[in-house]
Coordinates of C-alpha atoms in Angstrom, one line a residue:
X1 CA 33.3 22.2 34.1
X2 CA 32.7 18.7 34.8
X3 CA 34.2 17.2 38.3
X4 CA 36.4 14.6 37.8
X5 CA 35.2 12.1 40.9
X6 CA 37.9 10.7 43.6
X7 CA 39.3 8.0 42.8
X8 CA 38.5 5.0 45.5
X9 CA 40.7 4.3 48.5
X10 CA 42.5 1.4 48.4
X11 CA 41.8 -1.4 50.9
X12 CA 43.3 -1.3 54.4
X13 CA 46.3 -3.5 55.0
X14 CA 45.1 -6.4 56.6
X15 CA 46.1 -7.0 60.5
X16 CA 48.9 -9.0 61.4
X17 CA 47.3 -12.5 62.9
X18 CA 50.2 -13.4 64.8
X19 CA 49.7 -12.8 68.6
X20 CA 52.7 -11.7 70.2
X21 CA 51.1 -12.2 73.4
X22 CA 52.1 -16.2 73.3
X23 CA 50.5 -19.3 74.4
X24 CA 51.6 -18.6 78.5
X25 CA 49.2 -15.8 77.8
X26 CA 46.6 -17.5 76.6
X27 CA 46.8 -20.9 78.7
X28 CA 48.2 -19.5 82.4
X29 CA 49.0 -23.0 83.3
X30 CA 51.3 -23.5 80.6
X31 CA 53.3 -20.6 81.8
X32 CA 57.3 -21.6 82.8
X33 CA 56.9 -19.5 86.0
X34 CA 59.8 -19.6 88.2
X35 CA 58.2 -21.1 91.2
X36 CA 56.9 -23.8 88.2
X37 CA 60.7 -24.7 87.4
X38 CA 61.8 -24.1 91.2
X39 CA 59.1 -26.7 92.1
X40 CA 60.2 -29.1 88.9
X41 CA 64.0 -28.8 90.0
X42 CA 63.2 -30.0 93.7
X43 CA 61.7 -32.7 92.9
X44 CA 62.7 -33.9 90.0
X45 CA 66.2 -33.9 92.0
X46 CA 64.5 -35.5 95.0
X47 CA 63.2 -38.1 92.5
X48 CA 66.4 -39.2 90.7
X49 CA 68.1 -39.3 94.2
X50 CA 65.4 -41.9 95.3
X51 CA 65.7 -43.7 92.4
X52 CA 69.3 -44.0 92.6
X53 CA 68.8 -44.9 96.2
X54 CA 66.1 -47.6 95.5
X55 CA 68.9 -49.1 93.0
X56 CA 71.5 -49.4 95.4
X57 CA 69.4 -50.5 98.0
X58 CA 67.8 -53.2 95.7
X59 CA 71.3 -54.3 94.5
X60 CA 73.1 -54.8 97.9
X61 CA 69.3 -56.6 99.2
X62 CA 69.9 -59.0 96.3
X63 CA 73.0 -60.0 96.8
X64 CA 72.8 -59.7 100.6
X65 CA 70.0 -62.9 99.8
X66 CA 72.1 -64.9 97.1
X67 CA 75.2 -64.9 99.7
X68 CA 73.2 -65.1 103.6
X69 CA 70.6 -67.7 101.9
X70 CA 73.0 -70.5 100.7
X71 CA 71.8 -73.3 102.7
X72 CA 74.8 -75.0 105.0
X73 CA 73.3 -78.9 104.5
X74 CA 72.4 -81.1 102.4
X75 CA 69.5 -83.7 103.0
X76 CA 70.5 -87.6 102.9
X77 CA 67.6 -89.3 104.5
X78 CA 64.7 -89.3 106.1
X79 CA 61.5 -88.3 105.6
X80 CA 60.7 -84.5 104.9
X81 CA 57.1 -82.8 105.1
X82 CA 55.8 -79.9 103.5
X83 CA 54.3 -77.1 105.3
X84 CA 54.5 -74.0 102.8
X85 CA 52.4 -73.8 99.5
X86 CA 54.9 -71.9 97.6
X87 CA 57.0 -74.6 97.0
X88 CA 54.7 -77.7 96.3
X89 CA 57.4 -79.6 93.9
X90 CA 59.2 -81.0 97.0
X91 CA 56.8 -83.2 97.6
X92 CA 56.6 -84.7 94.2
X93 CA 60.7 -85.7 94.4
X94 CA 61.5 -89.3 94.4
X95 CA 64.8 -89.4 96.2
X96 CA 67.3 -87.1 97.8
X97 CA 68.7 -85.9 95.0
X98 CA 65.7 -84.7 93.2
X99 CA 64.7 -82.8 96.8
X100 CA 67.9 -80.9 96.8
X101 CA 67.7 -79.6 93.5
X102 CA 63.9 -78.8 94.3
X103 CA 64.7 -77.1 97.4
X104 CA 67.3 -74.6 95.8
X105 CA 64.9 -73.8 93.0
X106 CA 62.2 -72.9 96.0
X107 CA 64.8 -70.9 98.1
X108 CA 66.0 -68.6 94.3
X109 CA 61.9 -67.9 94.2
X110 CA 61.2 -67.3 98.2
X111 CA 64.6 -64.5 97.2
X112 CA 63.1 -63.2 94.1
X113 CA 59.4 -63.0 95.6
X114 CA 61.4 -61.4 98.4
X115 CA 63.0 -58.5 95.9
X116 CA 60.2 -58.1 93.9
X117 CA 57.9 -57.4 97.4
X118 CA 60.6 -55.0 98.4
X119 CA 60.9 -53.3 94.7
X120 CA 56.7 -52.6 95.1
X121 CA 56.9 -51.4 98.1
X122 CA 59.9 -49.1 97.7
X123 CA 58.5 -47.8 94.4
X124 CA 55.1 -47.2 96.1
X125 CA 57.5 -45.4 99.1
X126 CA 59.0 -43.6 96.6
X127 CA 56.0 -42.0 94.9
X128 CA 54.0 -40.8 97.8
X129 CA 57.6 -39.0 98.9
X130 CA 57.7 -37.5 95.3
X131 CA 54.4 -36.2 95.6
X132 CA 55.3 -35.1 99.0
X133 CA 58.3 -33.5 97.7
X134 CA 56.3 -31.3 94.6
X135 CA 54.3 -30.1 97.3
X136 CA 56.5 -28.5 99.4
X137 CA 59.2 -27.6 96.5
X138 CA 56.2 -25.7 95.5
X139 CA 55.0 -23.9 98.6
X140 CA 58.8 -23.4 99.6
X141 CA 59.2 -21.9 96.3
X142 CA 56.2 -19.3 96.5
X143 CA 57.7 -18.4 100.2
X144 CA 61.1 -18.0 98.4
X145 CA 59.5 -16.0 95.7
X146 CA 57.1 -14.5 97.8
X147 CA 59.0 -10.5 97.2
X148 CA 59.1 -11.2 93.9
X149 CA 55.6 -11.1 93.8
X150 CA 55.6 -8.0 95.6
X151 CA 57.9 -6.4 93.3
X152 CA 55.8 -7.4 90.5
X153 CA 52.8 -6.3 91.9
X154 CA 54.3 -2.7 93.0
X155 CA 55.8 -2.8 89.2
X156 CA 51.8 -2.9 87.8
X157 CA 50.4 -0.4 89.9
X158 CA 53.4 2.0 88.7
X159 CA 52.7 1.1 85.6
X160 CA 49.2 2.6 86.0
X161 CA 50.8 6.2 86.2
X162 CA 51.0 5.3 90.4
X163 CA 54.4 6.5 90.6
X164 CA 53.5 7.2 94.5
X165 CA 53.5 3.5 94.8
X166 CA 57.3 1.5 97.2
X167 CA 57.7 -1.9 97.9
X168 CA 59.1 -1.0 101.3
X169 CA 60.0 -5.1 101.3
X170 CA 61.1 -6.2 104.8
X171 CA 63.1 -9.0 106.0
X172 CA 66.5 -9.8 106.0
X173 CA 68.9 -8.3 104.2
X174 CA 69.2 -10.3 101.2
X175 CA 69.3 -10.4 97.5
X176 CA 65.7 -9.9 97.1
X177 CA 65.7 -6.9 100.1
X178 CA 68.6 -5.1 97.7
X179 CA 66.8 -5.6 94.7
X180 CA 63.2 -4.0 96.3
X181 CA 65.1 -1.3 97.7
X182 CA 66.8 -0.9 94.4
X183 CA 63.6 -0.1 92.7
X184 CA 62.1 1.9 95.3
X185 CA 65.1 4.3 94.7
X186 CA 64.6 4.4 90.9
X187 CA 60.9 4.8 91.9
X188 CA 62.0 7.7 93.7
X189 CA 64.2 9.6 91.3
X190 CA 61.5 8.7 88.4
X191 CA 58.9 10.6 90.4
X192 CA 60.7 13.6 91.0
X193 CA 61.5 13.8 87.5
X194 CA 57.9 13.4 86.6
X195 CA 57.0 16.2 88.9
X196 CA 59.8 18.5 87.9
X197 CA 58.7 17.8 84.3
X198 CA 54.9 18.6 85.0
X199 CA 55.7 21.8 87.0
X200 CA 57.8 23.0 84.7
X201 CA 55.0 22.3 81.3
X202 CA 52.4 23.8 83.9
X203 CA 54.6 26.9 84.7
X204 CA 55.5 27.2 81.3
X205 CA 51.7 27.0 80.2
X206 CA 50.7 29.5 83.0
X207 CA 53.3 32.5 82.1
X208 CA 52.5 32.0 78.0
X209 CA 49.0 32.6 79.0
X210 CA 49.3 36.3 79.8
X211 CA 51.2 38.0 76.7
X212 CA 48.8 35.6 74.4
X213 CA 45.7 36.8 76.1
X214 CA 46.8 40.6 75.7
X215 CA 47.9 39.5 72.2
X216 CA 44.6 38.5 71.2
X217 CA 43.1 41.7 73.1
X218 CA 45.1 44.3 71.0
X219 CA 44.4 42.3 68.1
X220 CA 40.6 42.2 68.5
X221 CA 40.6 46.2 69.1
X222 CA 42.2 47.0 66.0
X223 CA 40.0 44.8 64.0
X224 CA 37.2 46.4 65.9
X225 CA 38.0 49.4 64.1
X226 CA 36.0 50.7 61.0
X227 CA 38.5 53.4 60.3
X228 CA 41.5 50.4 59.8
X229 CA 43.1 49.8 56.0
X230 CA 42.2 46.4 54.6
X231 CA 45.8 45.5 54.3
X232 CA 46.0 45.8 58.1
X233 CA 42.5 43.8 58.7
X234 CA 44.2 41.0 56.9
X235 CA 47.3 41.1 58.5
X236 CA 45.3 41.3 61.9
X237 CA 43.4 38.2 61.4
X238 CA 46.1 36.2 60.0
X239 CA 47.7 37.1 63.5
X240 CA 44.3 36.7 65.3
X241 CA 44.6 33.1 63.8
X242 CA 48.1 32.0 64.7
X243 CA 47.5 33.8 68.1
X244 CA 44.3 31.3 68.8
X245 CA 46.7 28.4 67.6
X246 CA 49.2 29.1 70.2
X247 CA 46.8 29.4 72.7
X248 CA 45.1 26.2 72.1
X249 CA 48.8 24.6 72.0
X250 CA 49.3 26.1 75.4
X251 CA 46.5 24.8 76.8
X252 CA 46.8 21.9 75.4
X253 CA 50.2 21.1 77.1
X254 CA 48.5 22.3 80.4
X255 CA 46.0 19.6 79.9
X256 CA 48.3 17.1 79.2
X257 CA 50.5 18.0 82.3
X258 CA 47.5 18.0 84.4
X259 CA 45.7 14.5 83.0
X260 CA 49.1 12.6 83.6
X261 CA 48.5 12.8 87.4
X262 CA 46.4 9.6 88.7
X263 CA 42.8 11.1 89.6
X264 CA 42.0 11.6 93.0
X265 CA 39.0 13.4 93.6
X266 CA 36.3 11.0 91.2
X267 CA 32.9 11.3 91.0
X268 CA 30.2 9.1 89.1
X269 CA 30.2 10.1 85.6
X270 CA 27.9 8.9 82.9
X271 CA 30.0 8.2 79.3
X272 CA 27.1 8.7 76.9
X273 CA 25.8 12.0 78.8
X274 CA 29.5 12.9 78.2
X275 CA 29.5 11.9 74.8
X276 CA 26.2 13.5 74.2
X277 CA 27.9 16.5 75.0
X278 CA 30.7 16.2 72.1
X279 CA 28.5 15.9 69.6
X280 CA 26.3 18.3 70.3
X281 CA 29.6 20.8 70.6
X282 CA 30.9 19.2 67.0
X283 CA 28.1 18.9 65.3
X284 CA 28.0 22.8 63.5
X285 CA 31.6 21.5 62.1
X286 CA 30.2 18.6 61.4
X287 CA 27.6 19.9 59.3
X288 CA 29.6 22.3 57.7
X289 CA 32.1 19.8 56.3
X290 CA 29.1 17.7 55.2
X291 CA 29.8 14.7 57.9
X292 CA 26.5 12.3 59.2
X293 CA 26.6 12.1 63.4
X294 CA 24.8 9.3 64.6
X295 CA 25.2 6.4 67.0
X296 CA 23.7 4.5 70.1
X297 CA 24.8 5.7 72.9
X298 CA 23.7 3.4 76.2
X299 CA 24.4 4.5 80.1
X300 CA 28.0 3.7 81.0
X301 CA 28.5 5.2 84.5
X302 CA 32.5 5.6 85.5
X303 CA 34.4 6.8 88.6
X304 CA 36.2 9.8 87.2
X305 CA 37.0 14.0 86.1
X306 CA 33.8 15.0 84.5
X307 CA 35.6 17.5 83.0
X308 CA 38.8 15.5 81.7
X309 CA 36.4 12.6 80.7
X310 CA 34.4 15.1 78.3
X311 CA 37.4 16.0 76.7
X312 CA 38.3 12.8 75.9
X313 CA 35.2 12.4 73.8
X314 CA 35.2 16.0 72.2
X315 CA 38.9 15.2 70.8
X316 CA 37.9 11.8 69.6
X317 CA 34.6 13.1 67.7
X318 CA 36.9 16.4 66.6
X319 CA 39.4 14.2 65.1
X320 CA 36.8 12.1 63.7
X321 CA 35.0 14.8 62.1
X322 CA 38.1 17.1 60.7
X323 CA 40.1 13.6 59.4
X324 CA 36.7 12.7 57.0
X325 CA 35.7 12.2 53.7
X326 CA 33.1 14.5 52.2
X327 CA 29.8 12.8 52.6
X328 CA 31.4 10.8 55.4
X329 CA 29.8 9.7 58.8
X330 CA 31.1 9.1 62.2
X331 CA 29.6 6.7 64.8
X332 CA 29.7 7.7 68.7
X333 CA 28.9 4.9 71.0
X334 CA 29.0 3.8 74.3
X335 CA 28.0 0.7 76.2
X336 CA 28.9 -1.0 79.4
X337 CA 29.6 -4.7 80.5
X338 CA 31.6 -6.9 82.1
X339 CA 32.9 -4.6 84.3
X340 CA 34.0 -1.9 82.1
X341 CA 33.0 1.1 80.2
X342 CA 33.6 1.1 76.9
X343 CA 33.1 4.6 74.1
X344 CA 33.5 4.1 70.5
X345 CA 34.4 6.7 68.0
X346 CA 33.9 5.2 64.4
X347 CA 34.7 7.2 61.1
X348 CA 34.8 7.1 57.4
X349 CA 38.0 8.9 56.0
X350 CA 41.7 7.8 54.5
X351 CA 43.1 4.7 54.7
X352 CA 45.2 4.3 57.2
X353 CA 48.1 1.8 57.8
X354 CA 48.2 -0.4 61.0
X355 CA 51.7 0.0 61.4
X356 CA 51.4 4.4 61.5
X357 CA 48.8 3.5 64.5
X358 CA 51.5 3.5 67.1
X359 CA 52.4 7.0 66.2
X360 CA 49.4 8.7 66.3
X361 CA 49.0 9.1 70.0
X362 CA 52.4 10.8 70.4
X363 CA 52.3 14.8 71.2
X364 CA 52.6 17.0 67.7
X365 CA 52.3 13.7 65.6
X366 CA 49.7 13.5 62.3
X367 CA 49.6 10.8 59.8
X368 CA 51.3 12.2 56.4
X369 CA 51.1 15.6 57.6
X370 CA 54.0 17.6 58.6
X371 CA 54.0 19.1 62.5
X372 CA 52.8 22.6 61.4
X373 CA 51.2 21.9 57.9
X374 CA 47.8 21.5 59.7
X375 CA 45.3 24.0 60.8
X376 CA 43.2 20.6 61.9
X377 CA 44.7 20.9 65.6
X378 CA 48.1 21.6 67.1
X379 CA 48.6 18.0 67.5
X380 CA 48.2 16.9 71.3
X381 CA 44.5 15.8 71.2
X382 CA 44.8 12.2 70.6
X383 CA 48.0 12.5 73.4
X384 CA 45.7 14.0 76.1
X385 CA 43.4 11.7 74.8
X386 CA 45.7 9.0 76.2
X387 CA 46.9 10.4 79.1
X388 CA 43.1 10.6 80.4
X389 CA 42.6 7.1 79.9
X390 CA 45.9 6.0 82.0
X391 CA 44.9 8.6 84.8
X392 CA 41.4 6.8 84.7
X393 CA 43.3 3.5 84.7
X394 CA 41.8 2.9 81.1
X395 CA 43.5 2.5 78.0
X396 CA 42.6 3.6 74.7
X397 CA 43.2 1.8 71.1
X398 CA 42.8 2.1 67.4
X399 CA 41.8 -0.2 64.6
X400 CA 42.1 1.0 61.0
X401 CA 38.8 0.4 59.3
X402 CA 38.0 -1.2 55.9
X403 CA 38.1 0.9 53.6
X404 CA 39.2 3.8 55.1
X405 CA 39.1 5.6 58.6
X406 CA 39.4 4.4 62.0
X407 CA 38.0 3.0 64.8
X408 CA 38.7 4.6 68.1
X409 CA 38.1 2.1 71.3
X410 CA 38.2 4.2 74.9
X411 CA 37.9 1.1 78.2
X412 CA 37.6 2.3 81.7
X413 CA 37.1 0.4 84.5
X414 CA 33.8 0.7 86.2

């Protein structure tokens, strides 16, 4: 019987090119900041008032000088000289008359060279106090401000799975104080609910283990036996079988309780040793199911769990392997620079939509598979996955490839 080949995958969706990150995000300068605006509203309030200030000041000096320079006399005789250059069409008058009209034309340019010195000068004034007044709108509004950049700061590090982290803000007891203290008690009731929570998944874990391991132990004594009916050999290995599923589920969540905690205790550990490692455990599966291992794998020394680390990498190249294509390959790499380390987990296999991506790292979550229609993994491996990274202070991401699979991005700080 001939076999009727696959038909091809289709293309991947393409990426969405929008960035939602923004242009602040891009171009930090160009980011409204509140200390920005606080800085534009002081002085662009200080300016107008000046401005408004020069005007009035320039108005009353005007007409201060068109009512206090009207000159009291008139000239009738006699002879006049000329001791200013400003004015040089005095001496060019033939009689009186022509010398008074010359002299008021002289006294309206002495008051409008008169405003027009004291409109330089005030603008000048007025500038160099504007600048003076960005400047310390600004460093008035970072002292203002200054807990807010506490808060924010406290906010990141919790963000990093620091839940340990308070603000403990000091000062008077203001707005800003109330707000800090605010959020260290919502600190403080998240991580007692986190703790609770892991106890209680680690508890859980820890009792499950016992009737599961004498499970398994009864199980494995009466297939042991040659004397035992087929029908009961079958029924004992179908057991045997959903008996190692529930014990790989329970220590699963054990992992996952334990790899939400921030590491402590870290020790230099060397990514493509531990993704060495992966392989090497994978690779009989991967062979079986007909999958190519290869990839480049250059030193990448972290601070971190050995252990936790290593199982990063062995769910990564698991997943990789089970979720394949016959004849398919996957490509483990690692490399370090700029200041992080960086392990790569590449594969052939289905297409896979960008917008399912989001919902692959959540706990008992597959892509078109139902939660128990699997025997690929009880679902928590690319969730432990995750929570590894955030205790590592990493993060972990995935690209859909072209033409089917997906590319599996690990970053920890070095």
């Amino acid at each position: 019987m001939a076999h009727t080949p696959l038909p091809a995958p289709p293309p991947a969706p393409p990426k969405p090119t929008w960035n939602p990150a923004g242009p602040g995000r891009q171009f930090p300068w160009l980011r409204p900041t509140i200390r920005i605006r606080l800085t534009l509203l002081y002085g662009g309030m200080f300016l107008i008032a000046g401005i408004l200030l020069l005007a009035i000041i320039y108005l009353l000096a005007a007409q201060a000088l068109r009512q206090g320079n009207d000159l009291p006399f008139k000239l009738l005789g006699g002879s006049v000289r000329n001791t200013s250059s400003t004015c040089p069409q005095l001496t060019s008058t033939e009689n009186v008359d022509q010398f008074n009209a010359a002299l008021d034309v002289c006294m309206d340019s002495q008051r409008q060279l008169a405003l027009d010195g004291l409109l330089r000068r005030s603008l000048l004034a007025l500038l160099g106090l504007s600048v003076l007044a960005f400047a310390f709108g600004y460093a008035m509004a970072g002292r203002v401000l200054s807990p807010l950049g506490r808060i924010t700061r406290t906010a990141r590090m919790v963000a990093g799975s620091d839940l340990s982290r308070r603000i403990e803000l000091d000062g008077p007891d203001d707005e800003l104080k109330e707000l800090a203290d605010t959020f260290d008690e919502m600190l403080d009731r998240l991580d007692r609910a986190f703790d609770a929570q892991r106890r209680f998944v680690a508890n859980a874990s820890h009792e499950l283990r016992t009737p599961l391991a004498i499970n398994r132990t009864l199980l494995e004594v009466q297939l042991a036996d040659p004397q035992a009916p087929p029908e009961l050999v079958q029924l004992g290995r179908t057991l045997l079988a959903t008996n190692e599923r529930s014990e790989q589920l329970v220590e699963g969540l054990l992992l996952l309780a334990r790899s939400d905690n921030e590491i402590v205790d870290r020790k230099p550990v060397d990514l493509a040793e531990v993704a060495s490692q992966a392989v090497e455990q994978v690779r009989a599966e991967a062979e079986a199911s007909g999958v190519r291992l290869h990839g480049e794998r250059s030193r990448a020394v972290v601070s971190g769990n050995g252990v936790l680390l290593e199982r990063i990498a062995l769910n990564l190249v698991q997943n990789a392997v089970r979720y394949n294509t016959p004849d398919g390959w996957v490509e483990v790499s690692t490399a370090a620079q700029a200041g992080q380390a960086t392990l790569v987990v590449a594969n052939t296999g289905p297409v896979v939509p960008a917008y399912e991506l989001d919902d692959i790292f959540e706990p008992f979550r597959r892509l078109r598979t139902e939660r128990t229609g699997s025997d690929k993994g009880v679902g928590l491996g690319l969730s432990i996955a995750r929570s590894v990274a955030r205790a590592h202070g990493g993060r972990i991401t995935a690209d859909p490839r072209e033409g089917g699979g997906l590319v599996m991005r690990v970053t920890l700080p070095v």
